[in-house]
Amino acid sequence: MARAMEHDFIPGLAGVPVTRSAISHIDGHRGILKLRGYAIEELAEKSTYEEAAYLVLKGELPNKRQLERFEAELAACRAVEPAILDIMKLYPKAAHPMSALQTGVAAMGLFYPRRVDDEELNHEACCRLVAQLPTLVAAFHNIRQGKEPVAPRPELTHAANFLYMLNGEAPEPLVERTFDVSLILHIEHTINASTFTAMVTSSTLADPYGTVAAAVASLGGPLHGGANERVLQMLSEIRSPENAEAAIDRKIAEKEVIFGMGHREYKTMDPRAPILKGLIKPLIDRFGSTPLYDVAVEVERVAVNRLGERGIWPNVDFYSGIVYDRMGIPTDLFTPVFAVSRIAGWMAHWSEQLAHNRLFRPTQIYEGHDSREYVPIDLRG
Ligand code: COA
């Protein structure tokens, strides 16, 4: 068998293809993202999350009848098992909602089939996970405030229903559409760390709930989906646009990570960032201004000026937090909201991979000792 040579080792697997896929495509030098061949800009403008989820999962845009059926299917399985809500009531109230989500998703494996060899069951698992992740996130948010979880309402859209379960009231159209667009923008993004985590986990033919629990853990890290939370913290610390230049220069000098900037694939502006930025102005007109937006614009200007030529530009996480913040979503729910969207992408890759699965089992370049003599414990120094 061929063995990897030293020069084959590529840290972080940067640029190494790990699959063939027909789900999404990034041109990182031109700042282009397409889902199943459709530009992200057009999907964000013209689609709903349900439509985009159908596209990502099934490969084609649905016709009216297919979409209605899919929407009804999702709406019908939004409610989570009551026992999972009971388990959630035992979580520490101060737990991070990503840990709560990961535990909740893993608990779904207690109740539903774990096999992955039946197409109909696999389709049901996809729908159940897309439909129930929002319910899990909203339920824990209510429970940690000492409230009862709000039951989903099947007549609301995916976006409106999540905000209804979170806040106890249905959102106004501007907020619903803004959230819907944010969900579309985060739905799928080639072989990012959480998607790859899902692929590695499911390559053992693990159950879909364990697979998604692993992906949720991966998404939560600050170098991946967890960056959106860190961006808001960073902007709050910088406090005013006048402080931005000195703060960014200090971070660069001290080799600190500027969250929301840089991307493994994009060496120019992430195409999702300007769309998210464009969602903020109508929210400000409706709900009032926020100093965070002015700080962000100045941080972007300075960071691009200093780092742009090195290929470090705003990514999807740079403006998403301000959008969520203006909509009243708490900072520690930003990453769970990312998962609420990305679940469709994870399941699309899961389904695609199951059709031609091969266990992921890479190799290593061994750098440890050769043979050593075992010394009994009493004789060790
Ligand atoms: N702030 C400051 N410097 C950054 C940076 C950032 N956000 N992103 C990359 N760099 C610098 C690194 O310090 C490194 O510099 P060096 O060559 O002098 O050591 C160089 O750019 C390459 O960075 P590296 O981390 O090796 O690239 P990567 O492809 O592995 O990293 C990210 C991609 C996303 C991990 C990285 O850009 C990052 O940490 N971004 C911030 C976190 C974030 O927003 N994540 C969400 C991504 S959607």
XYZ file of C-alpha atoms and ligand atoms in Angstrom, residues 14 189 222-225 227-228 231 251-252 255-265 267 270 272 307 310 312 315-317 338, ligand 1:
80
model
C -5.556 22.754 3.269
C -20.426 25.726 2.545
C -14.048 30.003 17.733
C -12.084 29.345 14.541
C -15.311 28.104 12.922
C -18.946 28.954 13.785
C -16.374 33.203 15.658
C -19.689 35.110 15.378
C -16.806 39.170 16.835
C -3.877 42.909 17.448
C -1.819 42.592 14.276
C -0.376 38.323 16.293
C -3.857 38.108 17.823
C -6.696 36.638 15.780
C -9.186 39.211 14.491
C -12.426 37.263 14.613
C -14.713 37.431 11.583
C -11.708 37.988 9.307
C -9.868 35.476 7.136
C -10.962 32.222 5.598
C -9.310 29.025 4.477
C -11.037 29.158 1.082
C -8.762 35.064 -0.355
C -16.666 36.209 1.487
C -22.052 36.290 2.273
C -4.445 42.546 5.795
C -2.517 38.925 2.433
C -7.584 38.294 4.846
C -16.044 36.343 6.438
C -19.656 35.321 7.096
C -19.251 35.749 10.849
C -25.654 28.912 12.704
N -6.587 37.733 12.156
C -5.242 37.915 12.144
N -4.406 37.182 11.385
C -4.965 36.234 10.600
C -6.350 36.010 10.559
C -7.161 36.808 11.387
N -8.482 36.632 11.411
N -6.602 35.020 9.693
C -5.422 34.629 9.209
N -4.431 35.349 9.756
C -2.988 35.241 9.483
C -2.373 34.195 10.410
O -1.920 34.766 11.617
C -1.253 33.679 9.561
O -0.202 34.592 9.616
P 1.339 34.103 9.528
O 1.475 33.541 8.133
O 2.129 35.348 9.771
O 1.511 33.059 10.605
C -1.820 33.732 8.134
O -2.818 34.748 8.164
C -2.451 32.419 7.697
O -3.428 32.099 8.661
P -3.869 30.626 9.031
O -4.550 30.678 10.354
O -2.723 29.673 8.854
O -4.870 30.361 7.850
P -5.987 29.301 7.889
O -6.427 29.078 6.493
O -5.547 28.120 8.654
O -7.069 30.078 8.767
C -9.003 30.815 9.742
C -8.354 30.277 8.471
C -10.480 31.001 9.457
C -8.830 29.791 10.867
C -8.343 32.153 10.154
O -8.472 33.090 9.104
C -8.918 32.716 11.437
O -8.493 32.340 12.522
N -9.937 33.622 11.334
C -10.593 34.158 12.498
C -11.665 33.213 12.989
C -12.892 33.265 12.141
O -13.420 34.334 11.848
N -13.386 32.088 11.778
C -14.584 31.973 10.984
C -14.251 31.489 9.617
S -15.715 31.483 8.607
